[in-house]
CSV table of C-alpha atoms and ligand atoms in Angstrom, one decimal:
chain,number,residue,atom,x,y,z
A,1,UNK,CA,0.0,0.0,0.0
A,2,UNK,CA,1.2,3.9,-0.7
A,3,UNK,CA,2.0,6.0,1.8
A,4,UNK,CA,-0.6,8.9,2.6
A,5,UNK,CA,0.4,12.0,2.0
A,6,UNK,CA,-0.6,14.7,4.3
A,7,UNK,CA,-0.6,18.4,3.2
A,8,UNK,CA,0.3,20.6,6.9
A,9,UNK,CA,-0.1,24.5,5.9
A,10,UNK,CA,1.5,27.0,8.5
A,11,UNK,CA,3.8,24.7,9.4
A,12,UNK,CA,6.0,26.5,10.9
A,13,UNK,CA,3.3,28.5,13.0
A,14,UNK,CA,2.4,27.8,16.5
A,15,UNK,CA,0.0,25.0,16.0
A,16,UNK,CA,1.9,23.8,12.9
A,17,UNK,CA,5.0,23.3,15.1
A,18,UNK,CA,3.2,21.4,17.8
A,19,UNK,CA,1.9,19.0,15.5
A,20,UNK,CA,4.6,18.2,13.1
A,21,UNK,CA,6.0,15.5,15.6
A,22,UNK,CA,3.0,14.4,16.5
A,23,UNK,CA,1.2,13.7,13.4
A,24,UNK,CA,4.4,11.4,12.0
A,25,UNK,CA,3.1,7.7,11.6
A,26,UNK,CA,4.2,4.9,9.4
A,27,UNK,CA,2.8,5.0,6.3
A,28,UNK,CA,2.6,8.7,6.4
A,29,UNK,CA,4.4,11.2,4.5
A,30,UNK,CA,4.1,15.2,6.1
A,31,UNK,CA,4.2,17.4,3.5
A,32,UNK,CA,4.9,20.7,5.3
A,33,UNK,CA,4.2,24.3,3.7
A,34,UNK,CA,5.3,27.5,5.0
A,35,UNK,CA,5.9,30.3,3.8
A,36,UNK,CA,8.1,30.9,7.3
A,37,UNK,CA,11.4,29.2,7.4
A,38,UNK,CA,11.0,25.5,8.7
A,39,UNK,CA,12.9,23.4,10.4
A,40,UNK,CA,15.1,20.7,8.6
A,41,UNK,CA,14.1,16.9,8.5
A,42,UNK,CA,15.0,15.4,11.9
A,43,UNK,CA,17.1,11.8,10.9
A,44,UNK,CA,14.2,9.6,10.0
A,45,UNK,CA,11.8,12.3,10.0
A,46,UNK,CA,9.3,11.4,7.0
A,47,UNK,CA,8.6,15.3,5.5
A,48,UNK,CA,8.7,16.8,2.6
A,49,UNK,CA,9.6,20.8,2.9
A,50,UNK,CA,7.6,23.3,1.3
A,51,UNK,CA,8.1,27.2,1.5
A,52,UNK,CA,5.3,28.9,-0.3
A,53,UNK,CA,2.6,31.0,0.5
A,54,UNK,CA,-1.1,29.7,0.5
A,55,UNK,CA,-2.4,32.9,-1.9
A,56,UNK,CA,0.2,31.9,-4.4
A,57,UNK,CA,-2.1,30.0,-6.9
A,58,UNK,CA,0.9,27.7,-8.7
A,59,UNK,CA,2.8,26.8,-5.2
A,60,UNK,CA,-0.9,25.5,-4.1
A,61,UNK,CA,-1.2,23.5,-7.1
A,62,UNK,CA,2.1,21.7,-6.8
A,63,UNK,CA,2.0,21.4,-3.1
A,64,UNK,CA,-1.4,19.3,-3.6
A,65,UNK,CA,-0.4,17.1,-6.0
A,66,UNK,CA,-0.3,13.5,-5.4
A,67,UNK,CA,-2.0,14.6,-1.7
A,68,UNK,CA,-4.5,12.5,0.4
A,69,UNK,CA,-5.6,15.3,2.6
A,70,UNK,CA,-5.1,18.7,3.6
A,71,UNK,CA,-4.6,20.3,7.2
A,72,UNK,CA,-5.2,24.0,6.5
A,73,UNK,CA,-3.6,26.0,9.4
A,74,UNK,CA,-1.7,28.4,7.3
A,75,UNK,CA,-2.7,32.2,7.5
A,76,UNK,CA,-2.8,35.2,10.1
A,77,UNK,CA,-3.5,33.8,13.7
A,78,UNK,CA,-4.7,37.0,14.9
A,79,UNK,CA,-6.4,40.9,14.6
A,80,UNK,CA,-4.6,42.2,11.4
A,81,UNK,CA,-5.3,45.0,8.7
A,82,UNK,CA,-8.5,43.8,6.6
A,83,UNK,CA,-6.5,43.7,3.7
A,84,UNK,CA,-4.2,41.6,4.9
A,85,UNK,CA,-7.1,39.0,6.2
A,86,UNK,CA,-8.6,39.0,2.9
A,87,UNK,CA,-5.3,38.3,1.0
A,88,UNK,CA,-3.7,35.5,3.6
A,89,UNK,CA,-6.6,34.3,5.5
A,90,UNK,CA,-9.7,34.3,3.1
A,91,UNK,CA,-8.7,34.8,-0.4
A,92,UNK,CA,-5.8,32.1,0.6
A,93,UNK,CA,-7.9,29.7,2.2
A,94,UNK,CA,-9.7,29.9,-1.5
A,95,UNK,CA,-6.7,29.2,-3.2
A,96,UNK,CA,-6.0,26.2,-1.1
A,97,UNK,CA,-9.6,24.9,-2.0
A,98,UNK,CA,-8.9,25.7,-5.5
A,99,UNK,CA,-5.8,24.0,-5.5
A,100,UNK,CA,-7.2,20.4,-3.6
A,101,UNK,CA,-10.2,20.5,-6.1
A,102,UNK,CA,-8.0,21.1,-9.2
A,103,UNK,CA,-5.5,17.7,-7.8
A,104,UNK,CA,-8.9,15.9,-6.5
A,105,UNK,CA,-8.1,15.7,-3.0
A,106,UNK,CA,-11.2,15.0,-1.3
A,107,UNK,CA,-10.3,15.6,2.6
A,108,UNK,CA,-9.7,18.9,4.2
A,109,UNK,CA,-9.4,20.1,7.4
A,110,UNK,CA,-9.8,24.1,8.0
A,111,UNK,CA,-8.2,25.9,11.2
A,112,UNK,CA,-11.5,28.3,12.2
A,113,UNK,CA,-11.2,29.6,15.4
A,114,UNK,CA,-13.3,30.6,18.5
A,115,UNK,CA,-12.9,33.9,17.3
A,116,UNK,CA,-15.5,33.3,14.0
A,117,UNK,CA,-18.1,33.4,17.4
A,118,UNK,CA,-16.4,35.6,19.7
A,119,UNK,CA,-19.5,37.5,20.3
A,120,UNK,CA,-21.5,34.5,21.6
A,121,UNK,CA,-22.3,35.2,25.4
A,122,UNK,CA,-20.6,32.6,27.8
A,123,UNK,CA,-23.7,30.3,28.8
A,124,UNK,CA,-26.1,31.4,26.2
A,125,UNK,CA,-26.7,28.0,25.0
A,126,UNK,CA,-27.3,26.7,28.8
A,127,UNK,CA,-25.5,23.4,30.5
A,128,UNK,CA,-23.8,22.1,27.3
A,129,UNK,CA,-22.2,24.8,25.9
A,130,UNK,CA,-22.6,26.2,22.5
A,131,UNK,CA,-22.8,24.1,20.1
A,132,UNK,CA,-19.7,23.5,17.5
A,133,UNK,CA,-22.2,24.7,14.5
A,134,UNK,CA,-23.0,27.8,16.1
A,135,UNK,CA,-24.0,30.5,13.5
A,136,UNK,CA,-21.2,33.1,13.3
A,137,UNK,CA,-21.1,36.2,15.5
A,138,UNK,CA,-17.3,37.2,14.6
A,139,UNK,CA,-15.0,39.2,17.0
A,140,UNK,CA,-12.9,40.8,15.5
A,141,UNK,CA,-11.5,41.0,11.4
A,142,UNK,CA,-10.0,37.8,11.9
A,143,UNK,CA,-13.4,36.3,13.1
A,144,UNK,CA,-14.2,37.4,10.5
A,145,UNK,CA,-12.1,36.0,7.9
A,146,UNK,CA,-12.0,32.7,10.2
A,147,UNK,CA,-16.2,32.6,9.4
A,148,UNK,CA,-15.5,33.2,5.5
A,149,UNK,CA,-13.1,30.1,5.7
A,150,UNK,CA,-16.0,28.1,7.2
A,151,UNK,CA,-18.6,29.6,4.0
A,152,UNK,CA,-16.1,28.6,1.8
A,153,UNK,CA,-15.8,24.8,3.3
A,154,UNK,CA,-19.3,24.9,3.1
A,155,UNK,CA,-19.2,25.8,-0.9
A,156,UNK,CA,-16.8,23.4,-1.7
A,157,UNK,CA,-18.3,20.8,0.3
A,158,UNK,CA,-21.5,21.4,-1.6
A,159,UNK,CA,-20.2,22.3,-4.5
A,160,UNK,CA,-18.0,19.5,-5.2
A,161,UNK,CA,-18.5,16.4,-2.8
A,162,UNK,CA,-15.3,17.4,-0.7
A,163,UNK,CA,-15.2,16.3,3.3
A,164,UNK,CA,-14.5,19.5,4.8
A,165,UNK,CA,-14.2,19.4,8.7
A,166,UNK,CA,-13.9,22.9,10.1
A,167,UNK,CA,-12.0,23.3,13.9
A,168,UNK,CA,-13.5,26.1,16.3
A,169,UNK,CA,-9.9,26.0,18.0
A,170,UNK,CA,-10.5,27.6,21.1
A,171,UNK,CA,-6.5,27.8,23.0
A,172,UNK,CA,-4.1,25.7,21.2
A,173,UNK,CA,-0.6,26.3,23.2
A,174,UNK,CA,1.3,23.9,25.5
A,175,UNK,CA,-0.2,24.7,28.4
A,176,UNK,CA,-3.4,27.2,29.1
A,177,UNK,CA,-2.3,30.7,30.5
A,178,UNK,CA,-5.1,32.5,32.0
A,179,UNK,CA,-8.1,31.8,32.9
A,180,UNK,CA,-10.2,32.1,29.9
A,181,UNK,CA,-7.8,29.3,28.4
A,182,UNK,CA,-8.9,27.1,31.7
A,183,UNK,CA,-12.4,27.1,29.6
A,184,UNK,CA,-10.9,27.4,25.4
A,185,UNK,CA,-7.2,25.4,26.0
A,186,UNK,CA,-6.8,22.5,23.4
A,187,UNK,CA,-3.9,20.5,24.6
A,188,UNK,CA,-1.5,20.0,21.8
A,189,UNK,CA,-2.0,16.0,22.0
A,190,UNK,CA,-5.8,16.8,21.8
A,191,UNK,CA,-5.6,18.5,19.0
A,192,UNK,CA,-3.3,15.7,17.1
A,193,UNK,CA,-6.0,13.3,18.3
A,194,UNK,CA,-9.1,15.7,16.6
A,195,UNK,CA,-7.1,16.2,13.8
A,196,UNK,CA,-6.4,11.8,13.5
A,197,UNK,CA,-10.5,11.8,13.9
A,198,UNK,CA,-11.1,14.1,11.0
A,199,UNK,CA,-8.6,12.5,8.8
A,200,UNK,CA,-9.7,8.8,9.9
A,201,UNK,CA,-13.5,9.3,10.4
A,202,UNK,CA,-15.3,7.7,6.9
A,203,UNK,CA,-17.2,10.4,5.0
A,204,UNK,CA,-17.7,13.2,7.0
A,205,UNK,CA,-19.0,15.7,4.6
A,206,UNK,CA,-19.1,19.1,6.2
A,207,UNK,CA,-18.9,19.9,9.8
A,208,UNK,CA,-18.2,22.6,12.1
A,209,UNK,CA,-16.4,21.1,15.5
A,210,UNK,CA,-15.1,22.4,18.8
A,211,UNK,CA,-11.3,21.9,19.1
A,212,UNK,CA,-11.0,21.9,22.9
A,213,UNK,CA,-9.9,19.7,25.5
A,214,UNK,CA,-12.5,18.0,27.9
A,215,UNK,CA,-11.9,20.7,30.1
A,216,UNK,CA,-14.2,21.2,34.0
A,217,UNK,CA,-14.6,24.5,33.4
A,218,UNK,CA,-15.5,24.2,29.2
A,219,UNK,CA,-18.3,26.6,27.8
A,220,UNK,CA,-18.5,24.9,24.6
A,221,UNK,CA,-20.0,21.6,23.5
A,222,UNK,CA,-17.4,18.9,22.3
A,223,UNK,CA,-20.8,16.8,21.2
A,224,UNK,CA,-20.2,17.6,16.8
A,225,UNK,CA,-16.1,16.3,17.9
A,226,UNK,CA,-16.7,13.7,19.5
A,227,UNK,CA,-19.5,12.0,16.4
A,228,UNK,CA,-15.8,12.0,14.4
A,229,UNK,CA,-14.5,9.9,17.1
A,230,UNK,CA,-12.6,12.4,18.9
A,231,UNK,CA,-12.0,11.2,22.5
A,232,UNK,CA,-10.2,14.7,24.4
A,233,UNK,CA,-7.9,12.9,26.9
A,234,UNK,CA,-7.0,16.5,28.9
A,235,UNK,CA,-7.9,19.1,31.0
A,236,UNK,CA,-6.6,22.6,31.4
A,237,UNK,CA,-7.9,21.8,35.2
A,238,UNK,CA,-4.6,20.3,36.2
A,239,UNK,CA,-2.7,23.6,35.5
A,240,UNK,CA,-5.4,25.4,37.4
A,241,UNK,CA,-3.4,26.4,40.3
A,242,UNK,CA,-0.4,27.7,38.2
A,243,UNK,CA,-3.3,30.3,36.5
A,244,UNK,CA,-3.6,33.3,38.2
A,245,UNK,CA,-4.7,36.3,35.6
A,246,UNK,CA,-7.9,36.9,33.7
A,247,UNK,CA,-11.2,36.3,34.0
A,248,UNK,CA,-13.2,34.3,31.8
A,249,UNK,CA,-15.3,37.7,30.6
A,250,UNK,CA,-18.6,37.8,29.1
A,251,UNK,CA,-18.2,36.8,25.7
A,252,UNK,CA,-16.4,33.3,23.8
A,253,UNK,CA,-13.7,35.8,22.4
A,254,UNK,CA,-12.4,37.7,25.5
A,255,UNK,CA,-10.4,40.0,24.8
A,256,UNK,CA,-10.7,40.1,21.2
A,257,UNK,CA,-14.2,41.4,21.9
A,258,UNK,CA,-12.6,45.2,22.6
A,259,UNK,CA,-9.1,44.9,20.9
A,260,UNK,CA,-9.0,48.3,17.8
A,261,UNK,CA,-10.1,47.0,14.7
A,262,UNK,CA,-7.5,46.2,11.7
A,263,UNK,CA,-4.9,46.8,14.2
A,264,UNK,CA,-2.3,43.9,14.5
A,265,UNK,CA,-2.0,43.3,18.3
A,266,UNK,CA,0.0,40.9,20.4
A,267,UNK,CA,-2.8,38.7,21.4
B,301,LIG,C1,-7.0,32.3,18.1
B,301,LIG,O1,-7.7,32.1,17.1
B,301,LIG,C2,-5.5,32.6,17.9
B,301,LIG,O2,-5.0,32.1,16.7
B,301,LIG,C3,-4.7,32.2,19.1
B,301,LIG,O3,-3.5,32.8,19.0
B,301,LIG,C4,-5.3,32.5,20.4
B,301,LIG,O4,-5.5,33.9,20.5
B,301,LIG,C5,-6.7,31.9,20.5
B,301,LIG,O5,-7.5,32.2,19.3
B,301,LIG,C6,-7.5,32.2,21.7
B,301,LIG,O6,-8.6,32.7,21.7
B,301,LIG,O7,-6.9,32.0,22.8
């Protein structure tokens, strides 16, 4: 049998880096695409190394030829300049659609965020948190953009018969660091397990999930995640007492909720 070829964009971003070791299996190659400098192949290390930019058009099309699937994380991660969103986050997620329809690559997986329902009150959907199809109720810009990528999963899905599996990441670092995050954190071996349930799970059309941990204090529901067969196997709990700061606010988004508009910020 082949090996499967996996397509990891922002690669060399935060949540790319974390799960470059932790995706590697036998009978899997990573085909890693950054437009960031990444790090060489470790000894043994089954990668191929890509540096490209999702938005440009012909990069896409090579990078997804001969491709099983496609983990879309590439793009801006935070508040930005609209024009900047459009360009990286939503005309680029197009281009990586584009580019996985034109090479026939029928699985994709889209980094959304919390953020594309950052105005969603905390407890608004009662006891079991929102729900992971939620309609949009963006934050900020990059809510914003992070909703579009969702639309445009949607289109392709519909469009052309492609699985398209969009994450609501809520906190994706190694460990949560404030309190919100006690609610939103995504352990990095969570999120390797979600993303293993999107790319395993047989036919799974298109969906909107959570991408949190089966965290005590969690306002979201991790119902839509687990039908793919994701089993969360943390909890930001256990790092409770090393939290001190924040509060977990009134909306999903926190802080985003009141950062300028357009402005890049350190979030
Ligand atoms: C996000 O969407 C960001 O990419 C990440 O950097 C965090 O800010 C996260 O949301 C969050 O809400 O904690």
């Amino acid at each position: 049998m082949s090996d499967q070829r996996v397509l990891l964009t922002g690669a060399a971003g935060v949540v790319g880096k974390l799960m470059r070791p932790r995706l590697a299996r036998a009978g899997r190659v990573l085909r890693l695409l950054d437009v960031a400098p990444l790090e060489p192949a470790a000894p043994g290390e089954r990668v191929e190394l890509v540096t490209a930019s999702v938005t440009d058009p012909d990069a896409m099309a090579a990078a997804c030829h001969g491709v099983d699937a496609i983990v879309h994380l590439g793009g801006l991660s935070r508040e930005d300049s609209w024009a900047r969103l459009l360009e990286i986050n939503i005309d680029g997620t197009h281009t990586v659609l584009e580019a996985a329809r034109a090479a026939g690559v029928s699985r994709v997986v889209l980094a959304s965020s919390n953020h594309a329902v950052g105005f969603r009150r905390i407890g608004e959907a009662g006891p079991d948190g929102l729900p992971g199809d939620s309609s949009p109720r963006p934050d900020t810009y990059y809510g914003v953009s992070k909703a579009a990528i969702e639309a445009l999963g949607s289109l392709y899905h519909s469009r052309f018969g492609m699985d398209v599996t969009c994450l609501r990441i809520g906190s994706c670092f190694e460990r949560p660091a404030d309190t919100r995050q006690l609610s939103l954190w995504l352990s990095p071996d969570d999120c390797a397990r979600l993303l293993e349930s999107c790319l395993a799970t047989g036919k799974p059309g298109y969906r909107i999930v959570w991408g949190v941990s089966n965290n005590t204090r969690s306002i979201v529901s991790l119902r839509e995640a687990r039908e793919i067969g994701y089993e969360s196997r943390d909890d930001a709990e256990e790092f409770a007492d090393d939290v001190t700061s924040g509060d977990v606010g009134e909306f999903i988004g926190g802080a985003f909720c009141t950062t300028p508009l357009g402005l890049a910020n350190p979030l």
